[in-house]
Structures are given as structure tokens and as C-alpha cells.
mmCIF file of C-alpha atoms and ligand atoms in Angstrom:
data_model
loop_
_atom_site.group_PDB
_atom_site.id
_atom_site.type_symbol
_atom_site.label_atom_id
_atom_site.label_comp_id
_atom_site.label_asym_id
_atom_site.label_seq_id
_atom_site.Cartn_x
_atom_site.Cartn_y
_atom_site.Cartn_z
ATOM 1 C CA UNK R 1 -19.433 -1.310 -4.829
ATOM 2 C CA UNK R 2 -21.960 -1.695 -7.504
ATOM 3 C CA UNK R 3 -21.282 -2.992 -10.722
ATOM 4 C CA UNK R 4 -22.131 -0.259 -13.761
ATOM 5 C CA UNK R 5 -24.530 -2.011 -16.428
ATOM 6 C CA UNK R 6 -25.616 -0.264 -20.052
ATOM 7 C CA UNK R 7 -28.449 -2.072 -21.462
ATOM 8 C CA UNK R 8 -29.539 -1.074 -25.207
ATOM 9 C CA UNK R 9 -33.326 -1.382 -25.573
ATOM 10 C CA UNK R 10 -33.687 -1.806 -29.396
ATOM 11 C CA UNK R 11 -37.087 -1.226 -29.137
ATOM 12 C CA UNK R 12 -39.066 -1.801 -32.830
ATOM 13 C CA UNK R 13 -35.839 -1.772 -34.823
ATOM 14 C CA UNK R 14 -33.657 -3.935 -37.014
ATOM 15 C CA UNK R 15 -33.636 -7.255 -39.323
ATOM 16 C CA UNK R 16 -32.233 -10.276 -38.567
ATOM 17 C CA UNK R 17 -29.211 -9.123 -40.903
ATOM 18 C CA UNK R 18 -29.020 -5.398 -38.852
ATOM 19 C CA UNK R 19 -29.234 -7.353 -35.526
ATOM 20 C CA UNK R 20 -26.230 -9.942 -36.677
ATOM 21 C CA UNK R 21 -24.117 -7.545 -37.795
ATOM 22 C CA UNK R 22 -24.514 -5.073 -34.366
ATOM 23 C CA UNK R 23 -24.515 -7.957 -32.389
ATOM 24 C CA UNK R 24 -20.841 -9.088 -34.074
ATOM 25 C CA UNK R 25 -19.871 -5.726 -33.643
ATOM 26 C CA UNK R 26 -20.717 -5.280 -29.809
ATOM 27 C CA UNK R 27 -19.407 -8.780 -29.077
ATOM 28 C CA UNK R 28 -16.032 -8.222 -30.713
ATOM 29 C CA UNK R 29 -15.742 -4.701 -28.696
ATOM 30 C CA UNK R 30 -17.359 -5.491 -25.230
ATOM 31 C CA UNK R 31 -15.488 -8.408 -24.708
ATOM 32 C CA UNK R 32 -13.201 -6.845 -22.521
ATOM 33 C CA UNK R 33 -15.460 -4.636 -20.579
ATOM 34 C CA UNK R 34 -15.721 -4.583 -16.421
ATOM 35 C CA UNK R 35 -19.193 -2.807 -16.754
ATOM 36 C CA UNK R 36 -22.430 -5.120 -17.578
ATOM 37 C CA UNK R 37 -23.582 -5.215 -20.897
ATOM 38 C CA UNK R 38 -27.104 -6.068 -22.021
ATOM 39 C CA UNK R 39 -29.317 -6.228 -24.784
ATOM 40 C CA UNK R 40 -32.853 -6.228 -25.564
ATOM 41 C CA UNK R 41 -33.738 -7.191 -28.823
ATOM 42 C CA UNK R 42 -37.513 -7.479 -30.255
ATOM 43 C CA UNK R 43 -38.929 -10.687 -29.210
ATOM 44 C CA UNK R 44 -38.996 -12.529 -32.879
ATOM 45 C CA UNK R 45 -35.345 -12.042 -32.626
ATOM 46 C CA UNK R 46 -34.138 -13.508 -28.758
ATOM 47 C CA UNK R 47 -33.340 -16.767 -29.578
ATOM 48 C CA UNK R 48 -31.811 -16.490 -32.546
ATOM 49 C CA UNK R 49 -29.395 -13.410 -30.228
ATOM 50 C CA UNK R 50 -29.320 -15.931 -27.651
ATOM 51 C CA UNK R 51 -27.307 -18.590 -29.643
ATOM 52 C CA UNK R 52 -25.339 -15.571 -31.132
ATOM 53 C CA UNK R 53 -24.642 -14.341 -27.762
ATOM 54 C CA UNK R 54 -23.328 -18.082 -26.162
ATOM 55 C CA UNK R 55 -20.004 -17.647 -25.743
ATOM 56 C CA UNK R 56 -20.104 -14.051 -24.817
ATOM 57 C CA UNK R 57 -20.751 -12.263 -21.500
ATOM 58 C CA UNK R 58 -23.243 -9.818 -23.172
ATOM 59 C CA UNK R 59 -26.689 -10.964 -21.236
ATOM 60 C CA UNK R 60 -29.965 -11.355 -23.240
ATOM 61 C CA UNK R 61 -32.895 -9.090 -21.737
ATOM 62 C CA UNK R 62 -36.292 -8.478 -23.573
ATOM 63 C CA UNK R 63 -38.777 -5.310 -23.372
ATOM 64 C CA UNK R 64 -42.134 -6.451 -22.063
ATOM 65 C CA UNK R 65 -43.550 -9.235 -21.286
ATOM 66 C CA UNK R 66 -47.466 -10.362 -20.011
ATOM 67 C CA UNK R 67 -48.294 -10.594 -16.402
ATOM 68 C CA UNK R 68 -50.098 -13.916 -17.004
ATOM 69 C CA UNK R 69 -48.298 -17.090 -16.787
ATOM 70 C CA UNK R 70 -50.093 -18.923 -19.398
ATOM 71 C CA UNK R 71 -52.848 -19.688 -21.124
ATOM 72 C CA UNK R 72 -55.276 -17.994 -23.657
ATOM 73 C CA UNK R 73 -53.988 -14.546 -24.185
ATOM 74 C CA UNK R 74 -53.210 -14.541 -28.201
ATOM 75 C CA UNK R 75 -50.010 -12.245 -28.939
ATOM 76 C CA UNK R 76 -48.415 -12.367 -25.909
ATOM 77 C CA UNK R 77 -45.567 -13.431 -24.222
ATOM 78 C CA UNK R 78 -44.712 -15.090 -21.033
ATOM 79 C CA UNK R 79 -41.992 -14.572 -18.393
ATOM 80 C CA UNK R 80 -40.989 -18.517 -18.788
ATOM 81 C CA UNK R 81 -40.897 -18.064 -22.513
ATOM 82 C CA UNK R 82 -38.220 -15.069 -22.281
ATOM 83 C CA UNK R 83 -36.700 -17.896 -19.436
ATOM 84 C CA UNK R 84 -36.933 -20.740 -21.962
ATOM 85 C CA UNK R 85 -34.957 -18.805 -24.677
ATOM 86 C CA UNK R 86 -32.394 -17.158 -22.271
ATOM 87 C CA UNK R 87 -33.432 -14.367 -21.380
ATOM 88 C CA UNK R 88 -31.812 -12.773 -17.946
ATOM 89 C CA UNK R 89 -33.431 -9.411 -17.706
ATOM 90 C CA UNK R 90 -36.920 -8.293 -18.676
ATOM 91 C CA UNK R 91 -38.330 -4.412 -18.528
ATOM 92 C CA UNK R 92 -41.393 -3.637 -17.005
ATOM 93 C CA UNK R 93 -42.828 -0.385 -16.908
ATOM 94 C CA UNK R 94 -40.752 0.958 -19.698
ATOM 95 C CA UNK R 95 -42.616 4.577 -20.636
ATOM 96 C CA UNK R 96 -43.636 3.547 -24.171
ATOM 97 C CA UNK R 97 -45.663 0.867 -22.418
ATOM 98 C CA UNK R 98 -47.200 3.254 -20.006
ATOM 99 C CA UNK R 99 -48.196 6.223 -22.295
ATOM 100 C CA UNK R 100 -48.863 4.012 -25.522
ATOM 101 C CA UNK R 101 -50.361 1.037 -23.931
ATOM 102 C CA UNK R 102 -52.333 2.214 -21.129
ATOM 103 C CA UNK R 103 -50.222 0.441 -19.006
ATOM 104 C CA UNK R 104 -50.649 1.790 -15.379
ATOM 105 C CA UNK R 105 -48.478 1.255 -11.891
ATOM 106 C CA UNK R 106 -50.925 -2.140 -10.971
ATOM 107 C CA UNK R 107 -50.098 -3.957 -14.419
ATOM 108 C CA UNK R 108 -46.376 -2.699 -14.244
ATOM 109 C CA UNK R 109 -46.559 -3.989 -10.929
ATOM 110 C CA UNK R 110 -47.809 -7.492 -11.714
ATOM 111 C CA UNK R 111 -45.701 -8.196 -14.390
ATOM 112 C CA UNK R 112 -42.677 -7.219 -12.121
ATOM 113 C CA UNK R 113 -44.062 -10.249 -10.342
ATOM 114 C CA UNK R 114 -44.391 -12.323 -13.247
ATOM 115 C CA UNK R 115 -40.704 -11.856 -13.909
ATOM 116 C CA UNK R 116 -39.675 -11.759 -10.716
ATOM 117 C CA UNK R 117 -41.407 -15.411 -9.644
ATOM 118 C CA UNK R 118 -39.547 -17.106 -12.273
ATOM 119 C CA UNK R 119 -35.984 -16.140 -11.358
ATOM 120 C CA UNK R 120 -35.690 -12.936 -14.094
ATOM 121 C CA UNK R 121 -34.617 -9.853 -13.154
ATOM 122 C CA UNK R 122 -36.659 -7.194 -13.556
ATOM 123 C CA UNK R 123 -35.838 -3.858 -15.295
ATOM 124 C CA UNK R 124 -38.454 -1.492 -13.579
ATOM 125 C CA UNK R 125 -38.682 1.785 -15.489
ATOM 126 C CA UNK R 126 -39.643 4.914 -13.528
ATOM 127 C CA UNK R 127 -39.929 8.498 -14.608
ATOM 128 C CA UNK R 128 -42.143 11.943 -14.858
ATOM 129 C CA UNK R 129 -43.467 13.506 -18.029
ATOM 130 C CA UNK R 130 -42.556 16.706 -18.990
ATOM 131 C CA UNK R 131 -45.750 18.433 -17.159
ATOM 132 C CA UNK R 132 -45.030 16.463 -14.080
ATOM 133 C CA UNK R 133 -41.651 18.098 -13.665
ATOM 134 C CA UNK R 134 -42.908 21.613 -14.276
ATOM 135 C CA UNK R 135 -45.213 20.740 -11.858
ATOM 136 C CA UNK R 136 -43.050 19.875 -9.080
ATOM 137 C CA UNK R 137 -44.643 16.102 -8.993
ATOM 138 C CA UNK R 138 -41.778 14.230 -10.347
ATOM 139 C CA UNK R 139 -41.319 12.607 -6.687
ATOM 140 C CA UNK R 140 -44.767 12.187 -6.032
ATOM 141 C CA UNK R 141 -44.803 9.985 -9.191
ATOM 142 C CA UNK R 142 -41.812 8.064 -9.022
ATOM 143 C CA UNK R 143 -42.903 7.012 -5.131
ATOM 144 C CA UNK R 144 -46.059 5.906 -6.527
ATOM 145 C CA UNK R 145 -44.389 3.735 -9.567
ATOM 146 C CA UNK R 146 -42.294 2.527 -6.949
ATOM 147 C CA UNK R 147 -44.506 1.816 -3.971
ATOM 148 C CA UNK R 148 -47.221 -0.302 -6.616
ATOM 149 C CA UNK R 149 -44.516 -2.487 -7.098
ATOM 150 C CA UNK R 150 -42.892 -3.029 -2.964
ATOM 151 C CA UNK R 151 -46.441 -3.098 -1.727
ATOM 152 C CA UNK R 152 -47.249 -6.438 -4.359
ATOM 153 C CA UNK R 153 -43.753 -7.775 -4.498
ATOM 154 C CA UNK R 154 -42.215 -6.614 -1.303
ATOM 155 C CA UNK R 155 -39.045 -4.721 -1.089
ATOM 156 C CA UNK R 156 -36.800 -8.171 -1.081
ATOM 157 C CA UNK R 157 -37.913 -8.647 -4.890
ATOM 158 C CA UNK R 158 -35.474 -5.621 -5.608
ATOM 159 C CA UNK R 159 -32.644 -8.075 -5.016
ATOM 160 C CA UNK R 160 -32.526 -9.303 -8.181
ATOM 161 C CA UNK R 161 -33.834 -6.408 -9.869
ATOM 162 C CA UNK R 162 -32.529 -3.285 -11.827
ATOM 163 C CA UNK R 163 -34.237 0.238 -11.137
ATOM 164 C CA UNK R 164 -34.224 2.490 -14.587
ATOM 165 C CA UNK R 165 -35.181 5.949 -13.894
ATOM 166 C CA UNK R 166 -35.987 7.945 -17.626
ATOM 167 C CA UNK R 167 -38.013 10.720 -17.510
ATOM 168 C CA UNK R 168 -40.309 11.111 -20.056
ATOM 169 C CA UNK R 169 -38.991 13.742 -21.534
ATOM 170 C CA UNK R 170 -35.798 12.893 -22.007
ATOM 171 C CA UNK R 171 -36.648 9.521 -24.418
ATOM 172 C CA UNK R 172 -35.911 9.904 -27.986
ATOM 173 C CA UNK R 173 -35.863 13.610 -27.426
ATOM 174 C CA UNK R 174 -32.520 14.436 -27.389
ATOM 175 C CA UNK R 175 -32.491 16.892 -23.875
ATOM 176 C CA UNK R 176 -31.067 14.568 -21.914
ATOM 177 C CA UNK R 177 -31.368 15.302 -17.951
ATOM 178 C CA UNK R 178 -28.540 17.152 -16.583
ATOM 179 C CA UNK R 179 -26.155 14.681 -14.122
ATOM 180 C CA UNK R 180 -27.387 16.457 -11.218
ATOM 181 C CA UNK R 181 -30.810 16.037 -12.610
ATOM 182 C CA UNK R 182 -30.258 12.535 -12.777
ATOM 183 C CA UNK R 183 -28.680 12.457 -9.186
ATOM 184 C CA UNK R 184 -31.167 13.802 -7.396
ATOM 185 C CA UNK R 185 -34.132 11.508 -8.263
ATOM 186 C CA UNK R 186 -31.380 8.460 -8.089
ATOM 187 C CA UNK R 187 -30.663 9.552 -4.795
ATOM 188 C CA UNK R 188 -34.590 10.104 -4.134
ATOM 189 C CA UNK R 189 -35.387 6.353 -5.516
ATOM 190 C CA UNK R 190 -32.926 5.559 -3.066
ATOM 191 C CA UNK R 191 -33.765 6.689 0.014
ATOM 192 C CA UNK R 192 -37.620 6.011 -0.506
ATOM 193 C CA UNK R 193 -36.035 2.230 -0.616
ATOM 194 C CA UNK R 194 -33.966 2.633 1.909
ATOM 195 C CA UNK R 195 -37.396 3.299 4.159
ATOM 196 C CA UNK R 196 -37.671 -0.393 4.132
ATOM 197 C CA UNK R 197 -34.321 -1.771 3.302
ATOM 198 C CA UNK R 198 -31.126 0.159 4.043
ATOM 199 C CA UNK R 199 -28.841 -2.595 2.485
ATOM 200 C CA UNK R 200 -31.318 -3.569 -0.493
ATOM 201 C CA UNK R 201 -30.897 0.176 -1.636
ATOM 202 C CA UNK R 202 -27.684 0.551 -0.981
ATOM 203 C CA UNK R 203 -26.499 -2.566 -3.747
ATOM 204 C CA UNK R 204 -29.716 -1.806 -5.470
ATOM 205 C CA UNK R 205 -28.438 -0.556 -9.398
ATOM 206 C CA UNK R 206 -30.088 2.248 -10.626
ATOM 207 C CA UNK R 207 -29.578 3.168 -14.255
ATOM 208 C CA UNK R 208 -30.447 6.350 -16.140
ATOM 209 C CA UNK R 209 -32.280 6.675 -19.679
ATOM 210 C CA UNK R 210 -33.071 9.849 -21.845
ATOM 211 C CA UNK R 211 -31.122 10.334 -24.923
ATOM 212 C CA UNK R 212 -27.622 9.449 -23.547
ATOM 213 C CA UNK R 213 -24.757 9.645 -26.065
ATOM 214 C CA UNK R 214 -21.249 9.506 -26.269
ATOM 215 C CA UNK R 215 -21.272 12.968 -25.547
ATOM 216 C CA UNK R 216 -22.931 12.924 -21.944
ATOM 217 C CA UNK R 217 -22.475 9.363 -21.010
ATOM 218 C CA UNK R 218 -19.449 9.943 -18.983
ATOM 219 C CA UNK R 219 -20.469 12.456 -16.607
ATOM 220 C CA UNK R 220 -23.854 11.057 -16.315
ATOM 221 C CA UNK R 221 -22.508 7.965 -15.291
ATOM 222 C CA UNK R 222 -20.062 9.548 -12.965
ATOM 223 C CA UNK R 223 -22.526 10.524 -10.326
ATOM 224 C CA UNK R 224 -22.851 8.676 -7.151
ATOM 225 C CA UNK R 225 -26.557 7.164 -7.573
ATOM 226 C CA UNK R 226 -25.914 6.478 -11.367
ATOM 227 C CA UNK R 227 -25.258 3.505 -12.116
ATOM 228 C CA UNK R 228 -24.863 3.098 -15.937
ATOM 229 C CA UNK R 229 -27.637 2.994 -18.390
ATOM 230 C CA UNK R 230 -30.478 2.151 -20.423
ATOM 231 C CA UNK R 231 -29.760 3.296 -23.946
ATOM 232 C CA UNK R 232 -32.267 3.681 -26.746
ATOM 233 C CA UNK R 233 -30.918 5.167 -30.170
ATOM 234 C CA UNK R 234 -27.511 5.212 -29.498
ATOM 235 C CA UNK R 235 -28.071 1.270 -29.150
ATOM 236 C CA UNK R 236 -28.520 0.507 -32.201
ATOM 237 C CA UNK R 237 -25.009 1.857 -33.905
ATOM 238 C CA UNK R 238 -22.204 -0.573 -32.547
ATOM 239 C CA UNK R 239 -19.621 1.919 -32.239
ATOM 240 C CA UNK R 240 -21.744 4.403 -30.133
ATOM 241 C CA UNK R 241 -23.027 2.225 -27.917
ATOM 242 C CA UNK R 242 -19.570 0.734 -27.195
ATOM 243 C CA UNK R 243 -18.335 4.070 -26.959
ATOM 244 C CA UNK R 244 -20.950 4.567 -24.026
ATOM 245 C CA UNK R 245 -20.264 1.254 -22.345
ATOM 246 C CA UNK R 246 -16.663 2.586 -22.183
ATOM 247 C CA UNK R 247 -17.592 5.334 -20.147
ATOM 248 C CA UNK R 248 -19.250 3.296 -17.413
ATOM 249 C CA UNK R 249 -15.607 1.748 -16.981
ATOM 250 C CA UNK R 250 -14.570 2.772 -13.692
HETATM 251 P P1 13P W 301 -33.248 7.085 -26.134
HETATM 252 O O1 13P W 301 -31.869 6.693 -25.664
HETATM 253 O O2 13P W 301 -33.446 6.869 -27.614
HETATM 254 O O3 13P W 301 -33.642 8.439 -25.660
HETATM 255 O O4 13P W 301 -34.269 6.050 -25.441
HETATM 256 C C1 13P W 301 -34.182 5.808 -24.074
HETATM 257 C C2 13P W 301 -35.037 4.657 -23.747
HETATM 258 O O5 13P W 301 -36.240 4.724 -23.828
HETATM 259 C C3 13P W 301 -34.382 3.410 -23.349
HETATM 260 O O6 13P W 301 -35.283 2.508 -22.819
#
């Protein structure tokens, strides 16, 4: 039986007094929850949420990180850093990164390795745009996202790893996919894993992302492959976001 996770990705938002206050706020009212609960704060702000978060069971991801270990690479960030200041999970791959920072399925892929090498789990983000779907290439493209990173990492990496799948069009958008939407590229993701690890896909948790809300969080969350989420907007308001780790209760 999988465990459901929701994981807010903050993305470029708050203050240090917006993220003390939501943070008080989703301690208080997930302190009680079965399901996994996440967040991912804006770098500047992880270790001050990591001391905030010590005596919770709310785990401290981030949302990128560089595929480097060290060294000269001014502005960025490395997977022992995000380790050093208690960090458990790190996205890779998230769509923003992809379409806004050129970055393609051989970066994604590296820094799943850079996270995965120093005992982080990875958050690997999948997902078609809009033109992909209409063009019936949504599987082609989620294979290759996935197959970059089993071909580097090997399919034993996605142990300790999360898949998310959000399609494109579904981010910030507000047309979310439909559960059986969802479903059917969570089942696809998988059985392409299942190709080279029936038991690694099987525990493997694969969460959805695209403008989930109170409103559709339930049934999204209710189908078979879908295994919580990763929640943008509705992240940042404490009562919606608790409202939506609610529904992943079993
Ligand atoms: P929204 O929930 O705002 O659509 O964002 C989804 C997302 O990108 C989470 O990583």
C-alpha cells in the first residue's frame, strides 16, 4: 500500500513573515495527518523552514537544484547544500525549469543523479504541453523524460524517488486533467517502469500536478495510480492546502 504525499511547491512566492505564518498554520493542521506532507519553499528561506519545521513531521523539499557537486558555478545550489540544511526531497525536471530554463531530459537527468547520490529523494516532474496532447505524443514524451533518467541512474534510483506527472497545461491554468486523465498516464508511467522493475513500480509514488483544488482533489486522488499531489497555488493559502491534504486521507 503506498503512502499518499501532497507536496506544495511555493515556487517564487512569499516573505519570511508570509512563509511563518503558512508554515504555523499547516503545522498546527497537518499534525494529525496519515498522508505525507511536504513543502518546498524558495531556497533563501529552507533553513530558516527547517528549524520552524523541527518538531513537526512536515518534510522540507526544495525546487531545483545544480547537477554539479561543487565548485565555481556562481548562483547555484548544490544537492549537499539542500542536505546540509535539511532538505529530504528535491524536484528535478519541474516544467518551469524545462520551458523557462532550457532545461532538457539530459540536465533533468543529471541532476536526478546529483540528488539521488547524496541520499535525497528526487521529485522527477514529467508531463506534455498542450500541443503534445493534441498531438497524440503525450506518451512518447513522458517515456522519453523517463527513460533519460533510468538509462543514467538506473531503474533502482526510483527507490527513493517520487514520480510527479503535471502536464503542461494544466499548471497555473486552472483546467485541471480529468481523474481518468490523470489515471491513464499514471498507469502508463507505470507500466513503462514496470519493463524493468515490476516491484520498483509497483511501491513507486506517483503524484499528480495541474491546478488541483479543494474542489477536485478528492477524486483525483482517488484513482488507483494517483498517489496524492504536487500543489502549486493552492499551496500557498493554509487552509486550502490542508483542505487538499485531507482528501489524500484514506
Ligand atoms: P498549480 O497547482 O498552481 O497549477 O501548479 C502546479 C505545479 O506546478 C506544482 O509544481
Amino acid at each position: 500500500m503506498r503512502r499518499k504525499a501532497v507536496i506544495g511547491n511555493w515556487k517564487m512566492h512569499g516573505s519570511r513573515a508570509d512563509n511563518a505564518a503558512l508554515i504555523e498554520a499547516i503545522v498546527a493542521g497537518a499534525a494529525d495527518s496519515s498522508a505525507e506532507c511536504a513543502v518546498c519553499p524558495p531556497f533563501v528561506y529552507l533553513h530558516e523552514m527547517a528549524r520552524l519545521l523541527r518538531d513537526s513531521a512536515i518534510v522540507l523539499g526544495a525546487q531545483n537544484v545544480c547537477a554539479e557537486a561543487q565548485g565555481a558555478y556562481t548562483g547555484e545550489v548544490s544537492a549537499a547544500m539542500l542536505k546540509d540544511v535539511g532538505c529530504h526531497y528535491v524536484l528535478v525536471g519541474h516544467s518551469e525549469r524545462r520551458t523557462l530554463y532550457g532545461e532538457d531530459n539530459a540536465l533533468v537527468a543529471r541532476k536526478f543523479v546529483a540528488v539521488h547520490s547524496r541520499g535525497l529523494a528526487p521529485v522527477l516532474c514529467v508531463g506534455e504541453t498542450l500541443a503534445e496532447r493534441e498531438t497524440n505524443q503525450t506518451q512518447q514524451v513522458i517515456a522519453a523524460q523517463l527513460d533519460a533518467v533510468v538509462t543514467l541512474c538506473g531503474i533502482q534510483s526510483l527507490e527513493q524517488a517520487v514520480v510527479a506527472y503535471e502536464p503542461v497545461w494544466a499548471i497555473g491554468t486552472g483546467h485541471t486533467a480529468t481523474p481518468q486523465q490523470a489515471q491513464d498516464v499514471h498507469a502508463f508511467i507505470r507500466q513503462r517502469l514496470a519493463g524493468q522493475d515490476a516491484k520498483i513500480a509497483a511501491e513507486l509514488r506517483i503524484l499528480y500536478g495541474g491546478s488541483v483544488k479543494t474542489g477536485n482533489a478528492r477524486e483525483l486522488f482517488a484513482m488507483s495510480d494517483v498517489d496524492g499531489g504536487l500543489i502549486g497555488g493552492a499551496s500557498l493559502k493554509a487552509d486550502e492546502f490542508l483542505a487538499i491534504l485531507a482528501a489524500a486521507q484514506p
